[in-house]
PDB file of C-alpha atoms and ligand atoms in Angstrom:
ATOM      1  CA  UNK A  22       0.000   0.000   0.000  1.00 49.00           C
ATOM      2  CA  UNK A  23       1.496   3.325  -0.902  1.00 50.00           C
ATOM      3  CA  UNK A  24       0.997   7.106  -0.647  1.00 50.00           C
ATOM      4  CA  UNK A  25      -2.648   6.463   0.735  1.00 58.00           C
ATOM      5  CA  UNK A  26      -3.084  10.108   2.605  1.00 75.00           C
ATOM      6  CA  UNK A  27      -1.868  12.843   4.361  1.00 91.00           C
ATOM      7  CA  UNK A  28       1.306  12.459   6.141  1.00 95.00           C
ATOM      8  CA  UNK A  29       0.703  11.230   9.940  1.00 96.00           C
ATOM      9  CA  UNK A  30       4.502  12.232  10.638  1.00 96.00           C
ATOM     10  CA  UNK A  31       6.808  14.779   9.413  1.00 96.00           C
ATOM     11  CA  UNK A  32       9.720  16.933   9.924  1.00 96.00           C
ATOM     12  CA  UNK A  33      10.589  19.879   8.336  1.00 96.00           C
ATOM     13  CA  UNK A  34      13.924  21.621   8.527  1.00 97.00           C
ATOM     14  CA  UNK A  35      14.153  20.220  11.192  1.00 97.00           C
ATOM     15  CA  UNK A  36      17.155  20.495  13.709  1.00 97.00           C
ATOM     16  CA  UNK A  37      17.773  18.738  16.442  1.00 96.00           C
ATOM     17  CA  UNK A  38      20.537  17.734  19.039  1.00 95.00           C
ATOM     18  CA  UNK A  39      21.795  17.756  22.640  1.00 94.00           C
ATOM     19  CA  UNK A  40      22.935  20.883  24.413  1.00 87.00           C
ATOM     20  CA  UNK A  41      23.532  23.751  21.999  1.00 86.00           C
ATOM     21  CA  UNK A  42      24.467  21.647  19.334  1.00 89.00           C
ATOM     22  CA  UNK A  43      22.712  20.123  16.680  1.00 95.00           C
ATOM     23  CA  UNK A  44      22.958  16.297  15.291  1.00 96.00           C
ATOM     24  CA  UNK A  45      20.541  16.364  12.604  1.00 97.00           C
ATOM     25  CA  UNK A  46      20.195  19.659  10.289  1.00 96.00           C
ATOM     26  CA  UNK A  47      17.991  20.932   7.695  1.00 96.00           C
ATOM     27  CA  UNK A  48      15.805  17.494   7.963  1.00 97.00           C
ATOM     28  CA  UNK A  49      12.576  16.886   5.920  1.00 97.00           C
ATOM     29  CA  UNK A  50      10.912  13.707   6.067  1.00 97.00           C
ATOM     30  CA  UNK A  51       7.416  12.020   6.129  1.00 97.00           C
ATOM     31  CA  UNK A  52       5.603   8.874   6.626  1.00 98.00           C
ATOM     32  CA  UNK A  53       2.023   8.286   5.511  1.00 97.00           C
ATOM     33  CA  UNK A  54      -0.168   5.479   6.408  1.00 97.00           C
ATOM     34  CA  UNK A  55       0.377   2.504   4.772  1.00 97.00           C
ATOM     35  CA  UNK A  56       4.147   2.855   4.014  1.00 97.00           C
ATOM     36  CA  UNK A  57       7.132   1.232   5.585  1.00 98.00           C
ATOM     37  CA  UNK A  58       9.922   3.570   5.462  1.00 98.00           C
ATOM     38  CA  UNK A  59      13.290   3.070   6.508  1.00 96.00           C
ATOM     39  CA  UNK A  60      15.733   5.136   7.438  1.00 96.00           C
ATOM     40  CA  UNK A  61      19.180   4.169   7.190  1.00 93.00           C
ATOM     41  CA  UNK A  62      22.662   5.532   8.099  1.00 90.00           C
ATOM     42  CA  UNK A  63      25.967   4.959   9.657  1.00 87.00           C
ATOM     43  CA  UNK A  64      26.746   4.840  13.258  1.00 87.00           C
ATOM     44  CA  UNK A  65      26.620   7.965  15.055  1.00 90.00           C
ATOM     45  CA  UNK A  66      24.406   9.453  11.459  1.00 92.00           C
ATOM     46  CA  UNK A  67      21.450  10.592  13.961  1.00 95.00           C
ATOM     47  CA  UNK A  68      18.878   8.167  13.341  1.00 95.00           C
ATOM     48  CA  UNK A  69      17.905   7.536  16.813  1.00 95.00           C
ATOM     49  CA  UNK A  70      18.522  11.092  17.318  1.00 96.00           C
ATOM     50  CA  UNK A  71      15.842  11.671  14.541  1.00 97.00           C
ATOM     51  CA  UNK A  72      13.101   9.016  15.864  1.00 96.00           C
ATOM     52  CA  UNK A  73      13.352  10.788  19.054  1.00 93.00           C
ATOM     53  CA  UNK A  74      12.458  14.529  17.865  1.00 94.00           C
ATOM     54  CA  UNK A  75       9.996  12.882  15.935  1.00 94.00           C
ATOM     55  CA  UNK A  76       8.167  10.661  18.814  1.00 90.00           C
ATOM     56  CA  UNK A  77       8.541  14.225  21.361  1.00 89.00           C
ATOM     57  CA  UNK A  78      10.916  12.577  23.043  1.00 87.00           C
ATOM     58  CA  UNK A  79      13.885  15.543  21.983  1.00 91.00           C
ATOM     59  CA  UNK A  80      12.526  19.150  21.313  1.00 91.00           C
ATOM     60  CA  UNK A  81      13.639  20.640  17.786  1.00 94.00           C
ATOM     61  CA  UNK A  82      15.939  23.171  17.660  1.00 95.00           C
ATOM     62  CA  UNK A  83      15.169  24.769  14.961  1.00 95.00           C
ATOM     63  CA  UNK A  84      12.377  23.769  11.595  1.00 96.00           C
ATOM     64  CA  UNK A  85       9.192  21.567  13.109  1.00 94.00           C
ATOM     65  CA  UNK A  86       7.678  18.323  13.450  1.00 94.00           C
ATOM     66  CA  UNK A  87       3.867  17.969  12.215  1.00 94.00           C
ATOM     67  CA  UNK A  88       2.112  14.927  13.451  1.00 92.00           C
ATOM     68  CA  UNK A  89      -1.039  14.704  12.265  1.00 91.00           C
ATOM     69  CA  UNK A  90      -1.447  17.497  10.469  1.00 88.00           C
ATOM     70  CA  UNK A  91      -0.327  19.877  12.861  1.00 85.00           C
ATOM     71  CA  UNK A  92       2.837  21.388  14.251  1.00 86.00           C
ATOM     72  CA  UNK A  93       3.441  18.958  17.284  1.00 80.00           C
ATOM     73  CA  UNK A  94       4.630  20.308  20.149  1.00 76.00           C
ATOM     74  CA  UNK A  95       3.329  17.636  22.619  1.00 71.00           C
ATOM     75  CA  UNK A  96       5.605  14.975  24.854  1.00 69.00           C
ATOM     76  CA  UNK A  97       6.018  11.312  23.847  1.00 67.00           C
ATOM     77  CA  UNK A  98       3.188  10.288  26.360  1.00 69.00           C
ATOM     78  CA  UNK A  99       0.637  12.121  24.496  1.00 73.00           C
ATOM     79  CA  UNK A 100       1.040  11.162  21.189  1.00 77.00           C
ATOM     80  CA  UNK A 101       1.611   7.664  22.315  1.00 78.00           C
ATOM     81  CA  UNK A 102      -2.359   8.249  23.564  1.00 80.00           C
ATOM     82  CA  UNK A 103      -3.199   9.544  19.545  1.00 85.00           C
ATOM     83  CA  UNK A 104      -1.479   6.502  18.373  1.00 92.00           C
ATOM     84  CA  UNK A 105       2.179   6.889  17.972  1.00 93.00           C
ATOM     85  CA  UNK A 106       4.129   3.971  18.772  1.00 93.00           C
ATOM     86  CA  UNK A 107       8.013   3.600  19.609  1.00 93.00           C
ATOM     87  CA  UNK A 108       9.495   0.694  20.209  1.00 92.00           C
ATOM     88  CA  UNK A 109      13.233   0.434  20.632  1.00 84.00           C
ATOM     89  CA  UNK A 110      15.740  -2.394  21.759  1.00 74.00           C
ATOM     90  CA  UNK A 111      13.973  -4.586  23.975  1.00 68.00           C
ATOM     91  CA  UNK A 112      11.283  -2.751  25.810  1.00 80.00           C
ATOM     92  CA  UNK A 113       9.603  -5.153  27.636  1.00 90.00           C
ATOM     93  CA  UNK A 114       9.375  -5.908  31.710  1.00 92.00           C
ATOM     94  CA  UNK A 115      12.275  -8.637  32.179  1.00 91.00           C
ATOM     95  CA  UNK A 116      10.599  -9.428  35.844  1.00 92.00           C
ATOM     96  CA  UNK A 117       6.866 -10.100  34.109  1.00 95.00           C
ATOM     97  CA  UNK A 118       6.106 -12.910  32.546  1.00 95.00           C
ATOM     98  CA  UNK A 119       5.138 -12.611  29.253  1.00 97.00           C
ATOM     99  CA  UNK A 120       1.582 -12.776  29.490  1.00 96.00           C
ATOM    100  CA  UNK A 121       2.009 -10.185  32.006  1.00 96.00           C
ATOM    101  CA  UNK A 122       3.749  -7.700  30.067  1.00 95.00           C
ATOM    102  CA  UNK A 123       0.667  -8.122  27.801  1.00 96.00           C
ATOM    103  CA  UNK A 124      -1.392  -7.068  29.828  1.00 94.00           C
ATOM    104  CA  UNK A 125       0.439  -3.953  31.534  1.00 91.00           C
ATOM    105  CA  UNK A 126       0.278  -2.813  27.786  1.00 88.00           C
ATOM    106  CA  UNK A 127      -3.395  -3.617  27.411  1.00 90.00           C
ATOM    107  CA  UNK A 128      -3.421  -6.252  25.190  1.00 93.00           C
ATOM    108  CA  UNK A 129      -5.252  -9.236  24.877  1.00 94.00           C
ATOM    109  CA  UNK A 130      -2.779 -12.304  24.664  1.00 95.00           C
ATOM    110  CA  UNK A 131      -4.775 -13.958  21.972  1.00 95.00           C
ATOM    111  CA  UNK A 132      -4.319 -10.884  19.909  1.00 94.00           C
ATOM    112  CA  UNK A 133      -0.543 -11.127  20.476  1.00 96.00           C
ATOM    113  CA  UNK A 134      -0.528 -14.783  19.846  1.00 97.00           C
ATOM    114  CA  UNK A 135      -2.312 -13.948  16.525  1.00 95.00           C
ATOM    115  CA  UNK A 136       0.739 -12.068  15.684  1.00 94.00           C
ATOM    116  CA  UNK A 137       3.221 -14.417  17.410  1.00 95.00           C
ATOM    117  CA  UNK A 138       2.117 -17.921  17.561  1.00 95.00           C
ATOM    118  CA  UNK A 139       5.659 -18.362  19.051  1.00 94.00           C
ATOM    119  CA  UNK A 140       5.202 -16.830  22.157  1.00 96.00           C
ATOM    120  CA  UNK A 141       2.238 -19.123  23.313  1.00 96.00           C
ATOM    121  CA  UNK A 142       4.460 -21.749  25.033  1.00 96.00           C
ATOM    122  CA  UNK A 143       6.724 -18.592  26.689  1.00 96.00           C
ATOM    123  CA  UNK A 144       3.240 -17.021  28.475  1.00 97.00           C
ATOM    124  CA  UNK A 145       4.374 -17.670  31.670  1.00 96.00           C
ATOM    125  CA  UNK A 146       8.062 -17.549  31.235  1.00 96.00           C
ATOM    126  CA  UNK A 147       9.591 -13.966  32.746  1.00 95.00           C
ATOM    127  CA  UNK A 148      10.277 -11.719  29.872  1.00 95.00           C
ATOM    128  CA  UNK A 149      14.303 -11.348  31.155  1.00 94.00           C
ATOM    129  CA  UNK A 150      14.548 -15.225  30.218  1.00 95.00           C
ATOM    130  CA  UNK A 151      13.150 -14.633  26.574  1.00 95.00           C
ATOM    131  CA  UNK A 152      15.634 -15.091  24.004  1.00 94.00           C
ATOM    132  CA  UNK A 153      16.146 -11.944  22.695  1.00 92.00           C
ATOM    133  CA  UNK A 154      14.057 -12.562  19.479  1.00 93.00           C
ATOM    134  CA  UNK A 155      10.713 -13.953  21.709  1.00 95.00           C
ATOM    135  CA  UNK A 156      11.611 -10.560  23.517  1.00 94.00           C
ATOM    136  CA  UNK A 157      11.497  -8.137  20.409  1.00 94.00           C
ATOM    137  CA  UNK A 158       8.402  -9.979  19.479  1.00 95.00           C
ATOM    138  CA  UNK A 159       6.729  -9.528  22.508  1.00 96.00           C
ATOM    139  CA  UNK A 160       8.015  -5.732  22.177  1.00 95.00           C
ATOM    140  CA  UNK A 161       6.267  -5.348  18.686  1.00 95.00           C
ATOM    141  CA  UNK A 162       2.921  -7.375  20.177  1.00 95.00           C
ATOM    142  CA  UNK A 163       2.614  -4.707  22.499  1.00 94.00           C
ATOM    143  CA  UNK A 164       3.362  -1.734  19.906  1.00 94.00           C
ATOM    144  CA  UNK A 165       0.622  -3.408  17.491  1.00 95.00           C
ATOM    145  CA  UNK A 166      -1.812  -4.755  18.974  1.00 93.00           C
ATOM    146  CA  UNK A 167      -2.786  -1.208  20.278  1.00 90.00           C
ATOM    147  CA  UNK A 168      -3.379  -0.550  16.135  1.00 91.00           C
ATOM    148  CA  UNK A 169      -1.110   2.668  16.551  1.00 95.00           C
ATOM    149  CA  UNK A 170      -1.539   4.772  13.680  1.00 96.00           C
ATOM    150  CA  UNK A 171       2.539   4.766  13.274  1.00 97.00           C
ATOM    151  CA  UNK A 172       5.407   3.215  14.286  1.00 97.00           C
ATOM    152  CA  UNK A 173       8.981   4.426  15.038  1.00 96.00           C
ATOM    153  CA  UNK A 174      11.128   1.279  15.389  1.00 96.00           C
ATOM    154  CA  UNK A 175      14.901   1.588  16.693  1.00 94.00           C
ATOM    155  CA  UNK A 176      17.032  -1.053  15.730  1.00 92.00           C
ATOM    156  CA  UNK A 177      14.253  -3.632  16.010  1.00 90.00           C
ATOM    157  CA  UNK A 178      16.482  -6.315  14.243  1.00 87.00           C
ATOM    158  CA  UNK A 179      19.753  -5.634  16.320  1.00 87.00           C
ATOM    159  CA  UNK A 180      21.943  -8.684  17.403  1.00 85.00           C
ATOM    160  CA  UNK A 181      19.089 -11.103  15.802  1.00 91.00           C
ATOM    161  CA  UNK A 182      19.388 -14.376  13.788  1.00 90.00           C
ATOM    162  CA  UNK A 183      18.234 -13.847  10.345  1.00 91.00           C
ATOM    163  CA  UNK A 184      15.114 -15.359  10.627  1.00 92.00           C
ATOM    164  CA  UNK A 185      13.658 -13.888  13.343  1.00 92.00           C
ATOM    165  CA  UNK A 186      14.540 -10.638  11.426  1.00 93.00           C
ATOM    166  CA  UNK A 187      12.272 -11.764   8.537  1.00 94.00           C
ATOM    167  CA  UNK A 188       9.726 -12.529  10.992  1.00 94.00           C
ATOM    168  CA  UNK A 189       9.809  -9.239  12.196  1.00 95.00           C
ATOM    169  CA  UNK A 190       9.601  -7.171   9.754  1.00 96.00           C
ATOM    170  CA  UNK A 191       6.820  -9.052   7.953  1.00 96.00           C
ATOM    171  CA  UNK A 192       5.144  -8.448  10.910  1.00 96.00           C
ATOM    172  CA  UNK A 193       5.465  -4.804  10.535  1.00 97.00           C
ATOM    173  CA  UNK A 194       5.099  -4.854   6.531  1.00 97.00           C
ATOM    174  CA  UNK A 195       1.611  -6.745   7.283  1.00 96.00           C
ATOM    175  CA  UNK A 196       0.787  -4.293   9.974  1.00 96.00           C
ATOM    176  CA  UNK A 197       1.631  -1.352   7.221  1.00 97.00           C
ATOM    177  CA  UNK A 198      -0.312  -3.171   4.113  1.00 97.00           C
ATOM    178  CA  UNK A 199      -3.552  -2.940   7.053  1.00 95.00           C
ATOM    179  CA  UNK A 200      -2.753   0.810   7.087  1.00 96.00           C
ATOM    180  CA  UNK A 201      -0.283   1.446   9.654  1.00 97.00           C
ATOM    181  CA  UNK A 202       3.329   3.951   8.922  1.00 97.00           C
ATOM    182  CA  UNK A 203       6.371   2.501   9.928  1.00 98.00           C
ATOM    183  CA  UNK A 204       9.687   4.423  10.200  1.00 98.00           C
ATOM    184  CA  UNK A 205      12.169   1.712  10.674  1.00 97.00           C
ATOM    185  CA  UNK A 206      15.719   2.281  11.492  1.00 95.00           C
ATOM    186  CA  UNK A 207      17.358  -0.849  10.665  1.00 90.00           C
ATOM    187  CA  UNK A 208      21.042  -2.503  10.174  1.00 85.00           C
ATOM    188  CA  UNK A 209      19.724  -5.422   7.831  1.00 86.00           C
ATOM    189  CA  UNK A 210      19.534  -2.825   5.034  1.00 87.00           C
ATOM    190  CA  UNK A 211      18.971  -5.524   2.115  1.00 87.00           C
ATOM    191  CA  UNK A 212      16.344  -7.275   4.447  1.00 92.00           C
ATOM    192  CA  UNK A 213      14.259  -4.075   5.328  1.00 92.00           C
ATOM    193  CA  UNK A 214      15.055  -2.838   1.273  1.00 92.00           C
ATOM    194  CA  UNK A 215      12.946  -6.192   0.472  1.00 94.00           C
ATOM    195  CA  UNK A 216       9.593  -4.659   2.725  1.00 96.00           C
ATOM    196  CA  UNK A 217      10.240  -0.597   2.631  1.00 97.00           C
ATOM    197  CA  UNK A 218       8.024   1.383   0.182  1.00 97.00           C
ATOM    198  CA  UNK A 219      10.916   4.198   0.821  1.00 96.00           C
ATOM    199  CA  UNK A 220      13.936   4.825   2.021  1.00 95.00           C
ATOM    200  CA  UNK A 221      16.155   8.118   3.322  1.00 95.00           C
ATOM    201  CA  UNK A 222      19.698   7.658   3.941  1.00 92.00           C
ATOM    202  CA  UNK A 223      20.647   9.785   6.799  1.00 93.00           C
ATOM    203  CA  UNK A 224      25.035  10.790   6.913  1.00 91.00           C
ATOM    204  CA  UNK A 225      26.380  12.660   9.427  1.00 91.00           C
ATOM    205  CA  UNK A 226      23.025  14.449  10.543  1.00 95.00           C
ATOM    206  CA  UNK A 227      21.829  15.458   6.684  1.00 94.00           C
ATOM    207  CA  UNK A 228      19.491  13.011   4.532  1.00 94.00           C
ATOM    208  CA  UNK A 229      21.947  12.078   1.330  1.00 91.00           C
ATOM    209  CA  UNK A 230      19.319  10.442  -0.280  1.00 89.00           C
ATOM    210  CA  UNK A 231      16.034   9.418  -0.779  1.00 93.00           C
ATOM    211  CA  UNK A 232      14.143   7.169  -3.440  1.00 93.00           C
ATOM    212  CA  UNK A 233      12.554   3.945  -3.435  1.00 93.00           C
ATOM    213  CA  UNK A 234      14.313   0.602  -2.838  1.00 91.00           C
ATOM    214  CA  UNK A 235      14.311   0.318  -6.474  1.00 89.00           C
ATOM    215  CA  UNK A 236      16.152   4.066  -6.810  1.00 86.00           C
ATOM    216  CA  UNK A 237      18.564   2.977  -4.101  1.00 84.00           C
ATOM    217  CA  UNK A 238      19.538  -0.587  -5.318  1.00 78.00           C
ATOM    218  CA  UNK A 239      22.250   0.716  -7.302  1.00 78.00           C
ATOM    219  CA  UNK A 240      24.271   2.117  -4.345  1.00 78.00           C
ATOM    220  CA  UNK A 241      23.987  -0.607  -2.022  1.00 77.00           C
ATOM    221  CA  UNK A 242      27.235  -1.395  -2.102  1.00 76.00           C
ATOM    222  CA  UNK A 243      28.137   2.349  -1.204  1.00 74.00           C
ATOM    223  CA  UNK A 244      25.500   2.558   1.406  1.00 74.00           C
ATOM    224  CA  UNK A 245      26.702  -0.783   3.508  1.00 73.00           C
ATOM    225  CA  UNK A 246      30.461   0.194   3.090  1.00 71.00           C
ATOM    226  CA  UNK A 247      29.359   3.486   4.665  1.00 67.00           C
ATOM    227  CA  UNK A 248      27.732   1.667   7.776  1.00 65.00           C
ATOM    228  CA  UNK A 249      31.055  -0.640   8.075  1.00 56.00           C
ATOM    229  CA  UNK A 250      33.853   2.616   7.881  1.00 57.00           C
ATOM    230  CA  UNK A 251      31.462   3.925  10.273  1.00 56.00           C
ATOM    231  CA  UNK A 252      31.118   1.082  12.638  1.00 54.00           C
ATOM    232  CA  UNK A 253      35.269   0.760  12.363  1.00 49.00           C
ATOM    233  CA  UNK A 254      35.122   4.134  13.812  1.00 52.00           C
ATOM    234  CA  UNK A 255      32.200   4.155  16.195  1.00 47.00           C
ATOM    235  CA  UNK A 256      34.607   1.047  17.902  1.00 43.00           C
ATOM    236  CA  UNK A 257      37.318   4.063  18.723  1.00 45.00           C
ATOM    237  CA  UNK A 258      34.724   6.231  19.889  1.00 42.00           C
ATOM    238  CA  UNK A 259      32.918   6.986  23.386  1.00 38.00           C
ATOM    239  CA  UNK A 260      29.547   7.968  23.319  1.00 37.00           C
ATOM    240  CA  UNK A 261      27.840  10.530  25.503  1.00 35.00           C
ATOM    241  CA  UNK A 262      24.728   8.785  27.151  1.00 34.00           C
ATOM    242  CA  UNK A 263      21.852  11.034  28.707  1.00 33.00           C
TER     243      UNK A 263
HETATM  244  P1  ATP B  30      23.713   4.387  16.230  1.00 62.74           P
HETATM  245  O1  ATP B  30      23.399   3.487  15.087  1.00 62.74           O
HETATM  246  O2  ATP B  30      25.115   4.254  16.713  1.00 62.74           O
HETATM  247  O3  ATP B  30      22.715   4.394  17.327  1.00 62.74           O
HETATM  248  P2  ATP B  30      22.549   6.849  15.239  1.00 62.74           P
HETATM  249  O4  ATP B  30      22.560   7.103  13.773  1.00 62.74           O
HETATM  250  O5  ATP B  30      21.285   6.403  15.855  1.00 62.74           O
HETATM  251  O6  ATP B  30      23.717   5.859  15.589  1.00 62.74           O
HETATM  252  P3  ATP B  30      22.519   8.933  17.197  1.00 62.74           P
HETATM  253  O7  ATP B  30      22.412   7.975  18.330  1.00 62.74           O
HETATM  254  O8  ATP B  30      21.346   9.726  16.824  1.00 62.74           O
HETATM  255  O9  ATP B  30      23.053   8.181  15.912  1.00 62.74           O
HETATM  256  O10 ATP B  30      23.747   9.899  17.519  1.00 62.74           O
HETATM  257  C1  ATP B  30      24.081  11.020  16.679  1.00 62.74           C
HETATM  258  C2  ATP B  30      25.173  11.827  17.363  1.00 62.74           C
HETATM  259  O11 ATP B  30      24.639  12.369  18.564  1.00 62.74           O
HETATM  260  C3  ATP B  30      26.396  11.018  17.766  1.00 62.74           C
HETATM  261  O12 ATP B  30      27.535  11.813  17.531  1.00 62.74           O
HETATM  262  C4  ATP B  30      26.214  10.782  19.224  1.00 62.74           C
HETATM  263  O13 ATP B  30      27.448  10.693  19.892  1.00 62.74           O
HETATM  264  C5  ATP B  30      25.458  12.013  19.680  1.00 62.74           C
HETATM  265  N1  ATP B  30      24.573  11.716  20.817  1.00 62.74           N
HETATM  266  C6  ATP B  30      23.648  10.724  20.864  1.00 62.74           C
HETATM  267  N2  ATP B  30      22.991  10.751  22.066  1.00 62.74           N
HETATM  268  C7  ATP B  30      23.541  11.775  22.765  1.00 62.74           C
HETATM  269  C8  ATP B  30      23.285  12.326  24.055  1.00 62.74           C
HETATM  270  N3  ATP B  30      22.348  11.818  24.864  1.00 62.74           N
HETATM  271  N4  ATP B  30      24.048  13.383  24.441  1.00 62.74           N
HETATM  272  C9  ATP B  30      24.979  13.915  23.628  1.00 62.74           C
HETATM  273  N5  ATP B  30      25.261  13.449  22.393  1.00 62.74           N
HETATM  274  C10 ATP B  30      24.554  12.389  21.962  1.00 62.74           C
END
């Protein structure tokens, strides 16, 4: 499903950073419903930097986010209430089971288990002794089953076999062709290529392109040499945590 509306998410000029200085400049980006978009970039580009101004979790420093057709000024909880989901690397409850966790987020297990047939036999298991698949499942149950009207994922994929990946993000590319947006930043790049309807490569805080999978195929091999010079130097470098 493509293009099927106005945008539920976007950012325009948009600035954004910690302390004086900005990370991401001169931004513009939107997701509408229906479309997976990805959003890919080296370590240290500003991706999660990005998902954060755009969920209310970071204000903008300069340019604006709209969300939902208007300029968004409101925190993370409250457009979490008008649908906005964020999931990033394993939020779940390690010391609740899983059926548990379910339910803190207000969802019915046999919704989830509609979604995740795996997790039936791990309902009473404690989330902390998931493997870390069951646990990004059970992460995305709790996003979707709430039918957010979009989803900013961080890394959903990270550390996970390859087919647990796939599982994943047809979950999301399902949840998309029902009418959700996704903005997915991801690491598999040719796996989340195979379900995006678009893609923005993000380098050093400015988008360096944009296209369609199809546009982008070409420079693959540029775009996943990028990530690995990147992650060679991300190893030498220490990372300011908030
Ligand atoms: P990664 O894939 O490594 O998570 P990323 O593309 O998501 O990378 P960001 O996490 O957005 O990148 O980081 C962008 C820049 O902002 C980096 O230089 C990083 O060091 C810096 N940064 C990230 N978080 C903070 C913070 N809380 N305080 C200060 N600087 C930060």
């Amino acid at each position: 499903m493509h293009d099927t509306g106005q945008p539920l998410i976007e950012a325009r000029a948009l600035a954004v950073g910690y302390g004086a200085q900005p990370v991401v400049h001169d931004l513009d980006l939107e997701v509408r419903p229906g479309e997976v978009v990805a959003l890919l970039g080296a370590n240290g580009a500003g991706k999660t930097t990005t998902l954060r101004a755009l969920s209310g979790d970071l204000t903008p420093m300069d340019g604006e986010v709209r969300w939902l057709g208007e300029a968004a000024r409101a925190p993370l909880h409250r457009r979490a209430r008008q649908g906005l989901a964020y999931v990033g690397e394993r939020t779940v409850f390690t010391r609740l089971h899983t059926e548990d966790n379910l339910r803190v987020g207000r969802v019915a297990t046999e919704q989830a288990l509609h979604l995740f047939p795996e997790l039936e036999k791990r309902l009473k298991t404690g989330a902390g002794m998931l493997s870390g698949g069951e646990q990004q499942m059970l992460s995305l149950a709790r996003a979707l089953c709430r039918a957010p009207k979009l989803l900013l994922a961080d890394e959903l994929s990270l550390g996970l076999a390859p087919l647990v990946v796939d599982r994943l993000l047809r979950a999301v590319r399902e949840a998309a062709d029902r009418g959700l947006g996704a903005l997915l930043v991801e690491q598999h790049v040719r796996k989340v290529l195979d379900i995006a309807d678009r893609v923005y490569v993000l380098q050093r805080g400015r988008i360096t392109m944009a296209g369609t999978p199809k546009d982008l195929r070409g420079n693959l091999d540029a775009i996943e040499s990028s990530y690995l010079a990147a992650k060679a130097t991300a190893e030498k470098t220490t990372y300011a945590t908030d």
